[in-house]
Amino acid sequence: MELVQGRTYTREEIREAVGGGDLQSYLPHKAGRVLCGCFKPEINARAPFEVEVGNLPDVIKYARVLVKDGTVIPVFLKQSTGAWRFEGRFRPVSLSESQADLFPAKPRRADAVAVIYLEPTELHEDLGAAADEDVAATEGDRNLAVHLRRERSRSLAEAKRRSARQEHGNLRCEACGLSETGLPVELGEACFEVHHRVPLALLASVHQTRLDDLAILCANCHRMIHRSLPMASVEAFREMRDGTGSLPGS
Ligand SMILES: [Zn+2]
Ligand SMILES: [Zn+2]
């Protein structure tokens, strides 16, 4: 069976497509190899980019196997009972058991003992956000293209929104403080965008995107920050907006 990105599958179909494994674990494996990742957003809000590893010997064992082998795996996120959406193929980048990564300022699942960092093997421009289209195409077209492509990765943007909601209870612009509280859901979806913090000049050389590299901005602030040249950090932009600072080069 050919897996189609964005389509949902049952665990039985996934087992068939990946050639084995059990129907329960989130890293199904066979003959010592991890076959795929099946993650539940309600437990792993930052998946598929960061996957928190529960405290069971078999689970931590296969998390280590996955990262050591570096196997590219198809990744699925649970949407509802019996419906797991194919997010694409991801490469394990690293595994951290450090307390600083496990328990940063934001809440993680309470029983986590490690976090796996994964990156997509290809980035898809399927978010369909038109908002960036009139962003001035300067500061190195290639860097800007990388920036926009990463921001438009649907699964990355969704993971960022999920983790922001988990952390703050709602989406809030990190520059002006506008919050979705009180807005109908569809309007909030239209207003809040995901912005890549890494300076454009560095972006082409940075391969892995961590969720902390991303910021939630309202559409206005997002457009404005891209008009600043060189692109301001979210913090500098916020101070400029508040009238307590000025943008570089202005
Ligand atoms: Zn804003
Ligand atoms: Zn941006």
GROMACS .gro file of C-alpha atoms and ligand atoms in nm:
model
  252
    1MET     CA    1   0.000   0.000   0.000
    2GLU     CA    2   0.128   0.343  -0.097
    3LEU     CA    3   0.096   0.585   0.193
    4VAL     CA    4  -0.047   0.924   0.100
    5GLN     CA    5   0.045   1.224   0.310
    6GLY     CA    6  -0.254   1.379   0.484
    7ARG     CA    7  -0.466   1.062   0.458
    8THR     CA    8  -0.573   0.866   0.763
    9TYR     CA    9  -0.522   0.495   0.819
   10THR     CA   10  -0.620   0.237   1.081
   11ARG     CA   11  -0.348   0.071   1.285
   12GLU     CA   12  -0.415  -0.251   1.092
   13GLU     CA   13  -0.356  -0.071   0.761
   14ILE     CA   14  -0.041   0.086   0.902
   15ARG     CA   15   0.087  -0.253   1.014
   16GLU     CA   16   0.023  -0.386   0.666
   17ALA     CA   17   0.196  -0.089   0.500
   18VAL     CA   18   0.508  -0.097   0.718
   19GLY     CA   19   0.542  -0.473   0.723
   20GLY     CA   20   0.461  -0.571   1.078
   21GLY     CA   21   0.477  -0.453   1.435
   22ASP     CA   22   0.208  -0.450   1.700
   23LEU     CA   23  -0.106  -0.240   1.708
   24GLN     CA   24  -0.050  -0.060   2.038
   25SER     CA   25   0.300   0.074   2.079
   26TYR     CA   26   0.401   0.410   1.943
   27LEU     CA   27   0.724   0.277   1.796
   28PRO     CA   28   0.608  -0.053   1.640
   29HIS     CA   29   0.910  -0.273   1.569
   30LYS     CA   30   1.010  -0.603   1.415
   31ALA     CA   31   1.334  -0.799   1.431
   32GLY     CA   32   1.499  -0.523   1.634
   33ARG     CA   33   1.408  -0.245   1.391
   34VAL     CA   34   1.160   0.039   1.442
   35LEU     CA   35   0.908   0.038   1.156
   36CYS     CA   36   0.714   0.358   1.207
   37GLY     CA   37   0.599   0.612   1.465
   38CYS     CA   38   0.236   0.638   1.580
   39PHE     CA   39   0.199   0.934   1.814
   40LYS     CA   40  -0.099   1.072   2.003
   41PRO     CA   41  -0.113   1.453   2.008
   42GLU     CA   42  -0.305   1.449   2.336
   43ILE     CA   43  -0.002   1.289   2.502
   44ASN     CA   44   0.267   1.427   2.273
   45ALA     CA   45   0.162   1.780   2.180
   46ARG     CA   46   0.498   1.853   2.015
   47ALA     CA   47   0.498   1.541   1.797
   48PRO     CA   48   0.611   1.457   1.538
   49PHE     CA   49   0.903   1.696   1.584
   50GLU     CA   50   0.964   1.620   1.949
   51VAL     CA   51   0.840   1.296   2.096
   52GLU     CA   52   0.840   1.241   2.468
   53VAL     CA   53   0.934   0.892   2.570
   54GLY     CA   54   0.734   0.724   2.845
   55ASN     CA   55   0.893   0.541   3.132
   56LEU     CA   56   0.866   0.178   3.016
   57PRO     CA   57   1.177  -0.033   2.950
   58ASP     CA   58   1.064  -0.146   2.604
   59VAL     CA   59   0.970   0.206   2.501
   60ILE     CA   60   1.299   0.364   2.600
   61LYS     CA   61   1.486   0.071   2.443
   62TYR     CA   62   1.327   0.123   2.100
   63ALA     CA   63   1.364   0.500   2.123
   64ARG     CA   64   1.738   0.442   2.162
   65VAL     CA   65   1.740   0.186   1.877
   66LEU     CA   66   1.560   0.430   1.648
   67VAL     CA   67   1.802   0.714   1.706
   68LYS     CA   68   2.112   0.493   1.698
   69ASP     CA   69   2.010   0.334   1.365
   70GLY     CA   70   1.896   0.667   1.221
   71THR     CA   71   1.617   0.487   1.034
   72VAL     CA   72   1.382   0.711   0.837
   73ILE     CA   73   1.030   0.613   0.947
   74PRO     CA   74   0.679   0.696   0.832
   75VAL     CA   75   0.505   0.897   1.105
   76PHE     CA   76   0.135   0.898   1.190
   77LEU     CA   77  -0.058   1.123   1.428
   78LYS     CA   78  -0.380   1.002   1.583
   79GLN     CA   79  -0.680   1.211   1.479
   80SER     CA   80  -0.955   1.002   1.635
   81THR     CA   81  -1.027   0.637   1.711
   82GLY     CA   82  -0.904   0.428   1.421
   83ALA     CA   83  -0.780   0.729   1.225
   84TRP     CA   84  -0.407   0.797   1.211
   85ARG     CA   85  -0.295   1.066   0.968
   86PHE     CA   86   0.021   1.005   0.768
   87GLU     CA   87   0.250   1.304   0.828
   88GLY     CA   88   0.536   1.200   0.603
   89ARG     CA   89   0.873   1.036   0.661
   90PHE     CA   90   1.090   1.155   0.945
   91ARG     CA   91   1.451   1.103   1.037
   92PRO     CA   92   1.549   1.069   1.404
   93VAL     CA   93   1.808   1.332   1.484
   94SER     CA   94   1.889   1.286   1.850
   95LEU     CA   95   1.764   1.156   2.181
   96SER     CA   96   1.801   1.360   2.495
   97GLU     CA   97   1.758   1.239   2.850
   98SER     CA   98   1.879   1.566   2.995
   99GLN     CA   99   1.654   1.730   3.251
  100ALA     CA  100   1.697   2.065   3.076
  101ASP     CA  101   1.542   1.930   2.755
  102LEU     CA  102   1.284   1.719   2.933
  103PHE     CA  103   1.158   1.983   3.169
  104PRO     CA  104   1.207   2.323   3.011
  105ALA     CA  105   0.975   2.604   3.116
  106LYS     CA  106   0.687   2.427   2.947
  107PRO     CA  107   0.497   2.125   3.070
  108ARG     CA  108   0.582   1.784   2.932
  109ARG     CA  109   0.402   1.462   3.005
  110ALA     CA  110   0.476   1.384   3.367
  111ASP     CA  111   0.624   1.038   3.309
  112ALA     CA  112   0.865   1.137   3.030
  113VAL     CA  113   1.221   1.008   3.066
  114ALA     CA  114   1.360   1.117   2.728
  115VAL     CA  115   1.269   1.317   2.423
  116ILE     CA  116   1.332   1.207   2.063
  117TYR     CA  117   1.396   1.483   1.810
  118LEU     CA  118   1.277   1.403   1.458
  119GLU     CA  119   1.296   1.599   1.134
  120PRO     CA  120   1.097   1.556   0.816
  121THR     CA  121   1.292   1.412   0.525
  122GLU     CA  122   1.123   1.665   0.301
  123LEU     CA  123   0.932   1.982   0.372
  124HIS     CA  124   0.596   2.036   0.215
  125GLU     CA  125   0.446   2.367   0.121
  126ASP     CA  126   0.098   2.253   0.193
  127LEU     CA  127  -0.013   2.491   0.465
  128GLY     CA  128  -0.168   2.712   0.200
  129ALA     CA  129  -0.121   3.032   0.400
  130ALA     CA  130  -0.137   3.312   0.148
  131ALA     CA  131  -0.030   3.567   0.406
  132ASP     CA  132   0.338   3.556   0.321
  133GLU     CA  133   0.296   3.595  -0.049
  134ASP     CA  134   0.344   3.967  -0.053
  135VAL     CA  135   0.630   3.961   0.192
  136ALA     CA  136   0.916   4.155   0.036
  137ALA     CA  137   1.133   3.897  -0.136
  138THR     CA  138   1.464   4.038  -0.029
  139GLU     CA  139   1.734   3.933   0.211
  140GLY     CA  140   1.841   3.648  -0.012
  141ASP     CA  141   1.559   3.480  -0.197
  142ARG     CA  142   1.689   3.139  -0.108
  143ASN     CA  143   1.690   3.210   0.264
  144LEU     CA  144   1.345   3.362   0.250
  145ALA     CA  145   1.221   3.061   0.056
  146VAL     CA  146   1.359   2.826   0.322
  147HIS     CA  147   1.197   3.040   0.592
  148LEU     CA  148   0.855   3.037   0.430
  149ARG     CA  149   0.874   2.670   0.345
  150ARG     CA  150   0.942   2.580   0.706
  151GLU     CA  151   0.666   2.804   0.831
  152ARG     CA  152   0.426   2.648   0.583
  153SER     CA  153   0.496   2.291   0.680
  154ARG     CA  154   0.150   2.190   0.794
  155SER     CA  155   0.259   1.939   1.054
  156LEU     CA  156   0.521   2.172   1.198
  157ALA     CA  157   0.273   2.458   1.225
  158GLU     CA  158   0.015   2.231   1.383
  159ALA     CA  159   0.263   2.097   1.636
  160LYS     CA  160   0.362   2.453   1.727
  161ARG     CA  161   0.000   2.558   1.772
  162ARG     CA  162  -0.075   2.251   1.982
  163SER     CA  163   0.222   2.306   2.208
  164ALA     CA  164   0.143   2.679   2.243
  165ARG     CA  165  -0.216   2.599   2.337
  166GLN     CA  166  -0.096   2.339   2.584
  167GLU     CA  167   0.148   2.586   2.735
  168HIS     CA  168  -0.067   2.901   2.752
  169GLY     CA  169  -0.420   2.768   2.716
  170ASN     CA  170  -0.469   2.967   2.395
  171LEU     CA  171  -0.286   3.115   2.098
  172ARG     CA  172  -0.135   3.454   2.166
  173CYS     CA  173   0.079   3.680   1.947
  174GLU     CA  174   0.428   3.687   2.099
  175ALA     CA  175   0.481   4.042   1.972
  176CYS     CA  176   0.160   4.234   2.047
  177GLY     CA  177  -0.016   4.000   2.291
  178LEU     CA  178  -0.336   3.963   2.086
  179SER     CA  179  -0.502   3.643   2.202
  180GLU     CA  180  -0.757   3.414   2.043
  181THR     CA  181  -0.961   3.408   2.362
  182GLY     CA  182  -1.309   3.524   2.275
  183LEU     CA  183  -1.258   3.479   1.902
  184PRO     CA  184  -1.446   3.206   1.714
  185VAL     CA  185  -1.207   2.918   1.642
  186GLU     CA  186  -1.201   2.979   1.264
  187LEU     CA  187  -1.101   3.341   1.314
  188GLY     CA  188  -0.822   3.244   1.549
  189GLU     CA  189  -0.697   2.996   1.291
  190ALA     CA  190  -0.690   3.269   1.029
  191CYS     CA  191  -0.518   3.523   1.252
  192PHE     CA  192  -0.230   3.333   1.408
  193GLU     CA  193   0.069   3.226   1.203
  194VAL     CA  194   0.386   3.039   1.275
  195HIS     CA  195   0.708   3.235   1.233
  196HIS     CA  196   1.060   3.097   1.220
  197ARG     CA  197   1.287   3.284   1.463
  198VAL     CA  198   1.619   3.174   1.321
  199PRO     CA  199   1.767   3.467   1.127
  200LEU     CA  200   1.719   3.426   0.753
  201ALA     CA  201   2.092   3.444   0.689
  202LEU     CA  202   2.151   3.137   0.907
  203LEU     CA  203   1.842   2.945   0.811
  204ALA     CA  204   1.974   2.769   0.501
  205SER     CA  205   2.248   2.607   0.708
  206VAL     CA  206   2.025   2.502   0.997
  207HIS     CA  207   1.864   2.170   0.919
  208GLN     CA  208   1.658   2.075   1.216
  209THR     CA  209   1.369   2.291   1.328
  210ARG     CA  210   1.287   2.268   1.695
  211LEU     CA  211   0.953   2.401   1.810
  212ASP     CA  212   1.131   2.658   2.024
  213ASP     CA  213   1.274   2.802   1.700
  214LEU     CA  214   0.920   2.900   1.611
  215ALA     CA  215   0.703   3.184   1.736
  216ILE     CA  216   0.328   3.244   1.718
  217LEU     CA  217   0.254   3.583   1.564
  218CYS     CA  218  -0.068   3.748   1.456
  219ALA     CA  219  -0.091   3.811   1.082
  220ASN     CA  220  -0.020   4.184   1.126
  221CYS     CA  221   0.293   4.141   1.334
  222HIS     CA  222   0.412   3.861   1.108
  223ARG     CA  223   0.385   4.080   0.803
  224MET     CA  224   0.556   4.370   0.977
  225ILE     CA  225   0.845   4.166   1.113
  226HIS     CA  226   0.922   4.047   0.760
  227ARG     CA  227   0.936   4.406   0.641
  228SER     CA  228   1.221   4.478   0.881
  229LEU     CA  229   1.557   4.439   0.712
  230PRO     CA  230   1.753   4.256   0.828
  231MET     CA  231   1.464   4.071   0.986
  232ALA     CA  232   1.429   4.166   1.351
  233SER     CA  233   1.413   3.912   1.631
  234VAL     CA  234   1.069   3.874   1.787
  235GLU     CA  235   1.202   4.043   2.102
  236ALA     CA  236   1.348   4.344   1.916
  237PHE     CA  237   1.031   4.375   1.712
  238ARG     CA  238   0.818   4.372   2.027
  239GLU     CA  239   1.024   4.650   2.185
  240MET     CA  240   1.007   4.854   1.867
  241ARG     CA  241   0.631   4.808   1.857
  242ASP     CA  242   0.601   4.910   2.220
  243GLY     CA  243   0.806   5.219   2.142
  244THR     CA  244   1.088   5.117   2.374
  245GLY     CA  245   1.337   5.022   2.106
  246SER     CA  246   1.426   5.068   1.742
  247LEU     CA  247   1.483   4.821   1.463
  248PRO     CA  248   1.834   4.763   1.335
  249GLY     CA  249   1.893   4.978   1.029
  250SER     CA  250   1.603   5.214   1.097
  251ZN      ZN  251   0.066   4.065   1.689
  252ZN      ZN  252   0.799   3.451   0.930
   0.00000   0.00000   0.00000
